[in-house]
Amino acid sequence: MLLLALDTATPAVTVALHDGASVLAASSQVDARRHGELLLPAVDRVLADAGLRLDAVTGIVVGVGPGPYTGLRVGLMTADTFGLALGVPVHGVCTLDGLAYESGIESGPFVVATDARRKEVYWARYADPRTRLTEAAVDRPADIADAVAGLPAVGAGAVLYPETFTDARAPEHVSAAALASLAAEKLAAGEELLAPRPLYLRRPDAQVPKNYKVVTPK
């Protein structure tokens, strides 16, 4: 097994290689505006660090979000392209699950919350690093204050809103190393992973204007 994992659902552009037993190489850069520019060089760098070629990869793991439309689609389209070119399966993993797995919190309950912009967070509640109790959702922090009161909270969304998440903890962003490790563990156990399809939870920011004027040639 050689998994190439990547995620662009948060401001982090993160890539890792996992051989089924351990992480061989990893790279993470935080830059919310340069996902498309940074992702492929990061893949090249991780492969070079591991001393491997892309054609050695036997599976792709990609974070499916939730995340902003523009950033999230960079990772998903890249994963799909690699999967088609190499003829290997592409496995989806919820980005929040990756953060939960990486949290270091041995038992829950706890919360994972990432920045959804628009003064909202993407969030879910966990029983432990491998068990999500709720579906991923997008809400204003004040609206979920009672549901998360007093719980440890992981992720940039928790850091941004300390009045709601009073026990915010690292990491702020997911790492592909965590995604790869979680995916490898699930695959070894015979578990089925998610389809590599985006978990947006809301409409994209860019939309066609309503009642726009149609211009036709004379």
Tab-separated table of C-alpha atoms in Angstrom:
chain	number	residue	atom	x	y	z
A	1	MET	CA	0.000	0.000	0.000
A	2	LEU	CA	1.239	3.472	-0.860
A	3	LEU	CA	-1.281	6.245	-0.272
A	4	LEU	CA	-0.883	9.804	-1.527
A	5	ALA	CA	-3.022	12.043	0.690
A	6	LEU	CA	-3.910	15.697	0.156
A	7	ASP	CA	-6.299	18.298	1.503
A	8	THR	CA	-7.170	21.878	0.519
A	9	ALA	CA	-10.391	22.303	2.512
A	10	THR	CA	-8.738	24.685	5.006
A	11	PRO	CA	-6.090	27.398	4.528
A	12	ALA	CA	-3.483	24.607	4.727
A	13	VAL	CA	-2.179	23.028	1.521
A	14	THR	CA	-1.142	19.652	2.867
A	15	VAL	CA	0.254	16.478	1.246
A	16	ALA	CA	1.595	13.192	2.644
A	17	LEU	CA	2.703	9.702	1.627
A	18	HIS	CA	1.779	6.684	3.751
A	19	ASP	CA	2.927	3.108	3.186
A	20	GLY	CA	0.185	1.489	5.261
A	21	ALA	CA	2.324	1.432	8.382
A	22	SER	CA	3.672	4.946	8.753
A	23	VAL	CA	3.984	8.361	7.133
A	24	LEU	CA	6.971	8.432	4.768
A	25	ALA	CA	6.977	12.157	3.979
A	26	ALA	CA	4.690	15.149	4.479
A	27	SER	CA	4.359	18.826	3.635
A	28	SER	CA	1.997	21.546	4.899
A	29	GLN	CA	1.858	25.234	3.987
A	30	VAL	CA	-0.786	27.668	5.212
A	31	ASP	CA	-1.911	30.060	2.475
A	32	ALA	CA	-5.636	30.324	1.808
A	33	ARG	CA	-5.181	32.110	-1.524
A	34	ARG	CA	-2.630	29.837	-3.230
A	35	HIS	CA	-4.033	26.314	-3.089
A	36	GLY	CA	-3.773	25.826	-6.840
A	37	GLU	CA	-0.262	27.236	-6.992
A	38	LEU	CA	1.166	25.280	-4.054
A	39	LEU	CA	-0.450	21.852	-4.297
A	40	LEU	CA	1.419	20.195	-7.177
A	41	PRO	CA	4.863	21.439	-6.067
A	42	ALA	CA	4.056	20.003	-2.625
A	43	VAL	CA	3.254	16.621	-4.214
A	44	ASP	CA	6.574	16.703	-6.081
A	45	ARG	CA	8.425	17.621	-2.894
A	46	VAL	CA	6.857	14.841	-0.834
A	47	LEU	CA	7.607	12.232	-3.506
A	48	ALA	CA	11.208	13.449	-3.736
A	49	ASP	CA	11.621	13.374	0.056
A	50	ALA	CA	10.397	9.766	0.080
A	51	GLY	CA	12.565	8.827	-2.892
A	52	LEU	CA	9.550	7.562	-4.826
A	53	ARG	CA	7.823	8.183	-8.141
A	54	LEU	CA	4.168	9.033	-8.608
A	55	ASP	CA	3.531	5.759	-10.447
A	56	ALA	CA	4.365	3.853	-7.242
A	57	VAL	CA	1.180	5.198	-5.583
A	58	THR	CA	-1.574	2.594	-5.128
A	59	GLY	CA	-4.326	4.880	-3.806
A	60	ILE	CA	-5.284	8.523	-3.333
A	61	VAL	CA	-6.786	9.970	-0.153
A	62	VAL	CA	-8.421	13.396	-0.294
A	63	GLY	CA	-10.130	15.600	2.257
A	64	VAL	CA	-13.727	16.204	1.130
A	65	GLY	CA	-14.386	19.096	3.477
A	66	PRO	CA	-16.486	20.747	4.590
A	67	GLY	CA	-14.672	23.749	3.205
A	68	PRO	CA	-14.991	26.812	0.987
A	69	TYR	CA	-15.873	26.034	-2.622
A	70	THR	CA	-12.794	27.467	-4.339
A	71	GLY	CA	-10.140	25.873	-2.152
A	72	LEU	CA	-11.882	22.543	-1.713
A	73	ARG	CA	-12.295	21.861	-5.426
A	74	VAL	CA	-8.530	22.240	-6.042
A	75	GLY	CA	-7.735	19.198	-3.940
A	76	LEU	CA	-10.664	17.138	-5.184
A	77	MET	CA	-9.994	17.782	-8.856
A	78	THR	CA	-6.303	17.010	-8.376
A	79	ALA	CA	-7.128	13.766	-6.569
A	80	ASP	CA	-9.555	12.714	-9.308
A	81	THR	CA	-6.965	13.506	-11.983
A	82	PHE	CA	-4.275	11.454	-10.242
A	83	GLY	CA	-6.697	8.576	-9.764
A	84	LEU	CA	-7.637	8.511	-13.438
A	85	ALA	CA	-4.059	8.899	-14.668
A	86	LEU	CA	-2.705	6.165	-12.401
A	87	GLY	CA	-5.718	3.867	-12.517
A	88	VAL	CA	-5.938	3.749	-8.714
A	89	PRO	CA	-8.855	4.261	-6.289
A	90	VAL	CA	-9.572	7.680	-4.801
A	91	HIS	CA	-10.817	7.654	-1.193
A	92	GLY	CA	-12.573	10.555	0.519
A	93	VAL	CA	-12.165	11.452	4.203
A	94	CYS	CA	-14.079	14.168	6.052
A	95	THR	CA	-11.611	16.941	6.845
A	96	LEU	CA	-13.106	17.355	10.331
A	97	ASP	CA	-12.454	13.651	10.978
A	98	GLY	CA	-8.799	14.189	10.119
A	99	LEU	CA	-8.554	16.978	12.682
A	100	ALA	CA	-10.275	14.850	15.306
A	101	TYR	CA	-7.863	11.984	14.637
A	102	GLU	CA	-4.903	14.346	14.967
A	103	SER	CA	-6.191	16.095	18.084
A	104	GLY	CA	-4.493	13.903	20.651
A	105	ILE	CA	-7.676	13.914	22.728
A	106	GLU	CA	-7.996	10.340	23.906
A	107	SER	CA	-11.678	10.419	24.824
A	108	GLY	CA	-14.562	12.806	24.407
A	109	PRO	CA	-16.846	14.342	23.991
A	110	PHE	CA	-15.111	17.102	22.091
A	111	VAL	CA	-15.718	19.353	19.100
A	112	VAL	CA	-13.878	20.089	15.864
A	113	ALA	CA	-14.535	23.512	14.318
A	114	THR	CA	-12.954	25.070	11.226
A	115	ASP	CA	-13.381	28.558	9.805
A	116	ALA	CA	-16.308	28.719	7.363
A	117	ARG	CA	-15.959	32.473	6.831
A	118	ARG	CA	-19.082	34.707	6.918
A	119	LYS	CA	-18.692	34.604	10.727
A	120	GLU	CA	-19.593	30.899	10.713
A	121	VAL	CA	-17.853	27.613	11.494
A	122	TYR	CA	-17.950	24.108	10.066
A	123	TRP	CA	-18.226	21.800	13.050
A	124	ALA	CA	-19.050	18.352	14.409
A	125	ARG	CA	-19.053	16.639	17.780
A	126	TYR	CA	-16.931	13.541	18.545
A	127	ALA	CA	-17.001	10.755	21.115
A	128	ASP	CA	-13.308	9.996	20.498
A	129	PRO	CA	-10.717	10.648	17.750
A	130	ARG	CA	-12.282	7.977	15.497
A	131	THR	CA	-16.002	8.368	16.251
A	132	ARG	CA	-18.077	11.301	15.014
A	133	LEU	CA	-21.399	11.749	16.818
A	134	THR	CA	-23.041	14.341	14.556
A	135	GLU	CA	-23.126	15.196	10.886
A	136	ALA	CA	-20.860	18.035	9.811
A	137	ALA	CA	-22.748	21.345	9.922
A	138	VAL	CA	-22.241	25.054	9.310
A	139	ASP	CA	-23.498	27.517	11.914
A	140	ARG	CA	-22.828	30.816	13.614
A	141	PRO	CA	-20.878	30.165	16.826
A	142	ALA	CA	-23.456	31.928	18.993
A	143	ASP	CA	-26.163	29.593	17.694
A	144	ILE	CA	-24.334	26.460	18.877
A	145	ALA	CA	-22.972	27.838	22.140
A	146	ASP	CA	-25.172	25.592	24.285
A	147	ALA	CA	-24.287	22.481	22.251
A	148	VAL	CA	-20.527	22.985	22.654
A	149	ALA	CA	-20.404	24.637	26.084
A	150	GLY	CA	-17.388	23.533	28.115
A	151	LEU	CA	-16.160	20.993	25.558
A	152	PRO	CA	-12.574	20.863	24.295
A	153	ALA	CA	-12.545	22.216	20.734
A	154	VAL	CA	-9.979	21.651	17.991
A	155	GLY	CA	-9.450	23.757	14.878
A	156	ALA	CA	-9.128	27.316	13.609
A	157	GLY	CA	-12.850	27.929	14.074
A	158	ALA	CA	-12.493	27.304	17.783
A	159	VAL	CA	-9.532	29.681	18.011
A	160	LEU	CA	-11.450	32.424	16.187
A	161	TYR	CA	-14.415	32.372	18.577
A	162	PRO	CA	-13.118	31.891	22.143
A	163	GLU	CA	-16.340	33.266	23.624
A	164	THR	CA	-18.100	30.132	22.303
A	165	PHE	CA	-15.238	27.618	22.334
A	166	THR	CA	-13.715	28.245	25.737
A	167	ASP	CA	-11.260	25.330	25.590
A	168	ALA	CA	-9.688	25.717	22.140
A	169	ARG	CA	-6.774	23.405	21.307
A	170	ALA	CA	-4.302	22.673	18.509
A	171	PRO	CA	-4.082	21.793	15.701
A	172	GLU	CA	-5.789	24.628	13.847
A	173	HIS	CA	-5.623	22.989	10.409
A	174	VAL	CA	-5.767	19.406	9.220
A	175	SER	CA	-2.637	17.622	8.021
A	176	ALA	CA	-2.555	15.149	5.158
A	177	ALA	CA	-0.446	12.928	7.409
A	178	ALA	CA	-3.438	12.535	9.733
A	179	LEU	CA	-5.814	11.933	6.827
A	180	ALA	CA	-3.501	9.283	5.403
A	181	SER	CA	-3.041	7.551	8.756
A	182	LEU	CA	-6.792	7.495	9.409
A	183	ALA	CA	-7.515	6.211	5.898
A	184	ALA	CA	-4.840	3.508	6.140
A	185	GLU	CA	-6.275	2.346	9.457
A	186	LYS	CA	-9.804	2.173	8.046
A	187	LEU	CA	-8.744	0.402	4.865
A	188	ALA	CA	-6.766	-2.177	6.841
A	189	ALA	CA	-9.895	-2.836	8.899
A	190	GLY	CA	-11.947	-3.338	5.744
A	191	GLU	CA	-13.991	-0.187	6.243
A	192	GLU	CA	-15.435	1.680	3.287
A	193	LEU	CA	-14.332	5.292	2.932
A	194	LEU	CA	-16.287	8.212	1.490
A	195	ALA	CA	-16.629	8.923	-2.194
A	196	PRO	CA	-14.311	11.757	-3.299
A	197	ARG	CA	-17.133	14.282	-3.578
A	198	PRO	CA	-17.170	17.754	-1.995
A	199	LEU	CA	-18.970	18.436	1.253
A	200	TYR	CA	-19.866	22.096	0.749
A	201	LEU	CA	-22.857	22.483	3.132
A	202	ARG	CA	-23.834	25.773	1.481
A	203	ARG	CA	-23.876	27.531	-1.871
A	204	PRO	CA	-20.602	28.956	-3.286
A	205	ASP	CA	-19.894	32.656	-2.786
A	206	ALA	CA	-19.827	33.277	-6.557
A	207	GLN	CA	-23.292	33.109	-8.084
A	208	VAL	CA	-24.993	34.224	-11.268
A	209	PRO	CA	-26.648	37.637	-10.641
A	210	LYS	CA	-30.435	37.623	-10.536
A	211	ASN	CA	-32.363	39.428	-13.248
A	212	TYR	CA	-29.247	40.057	-15.294
A	213	LYS	CA	-29.731	41.607	-18.716
A	214	VAL	CA	-29.287	39.205	-21.627
A	215	VAL	CA	-27.437	40.794	-24.544
A	216	THR	CA	-28.139	39.267	-27.952
A	217	PRO	CA	-26.457	40.143	-31.232
A	218	LYS	CA	-28.409	42.404	-33.556
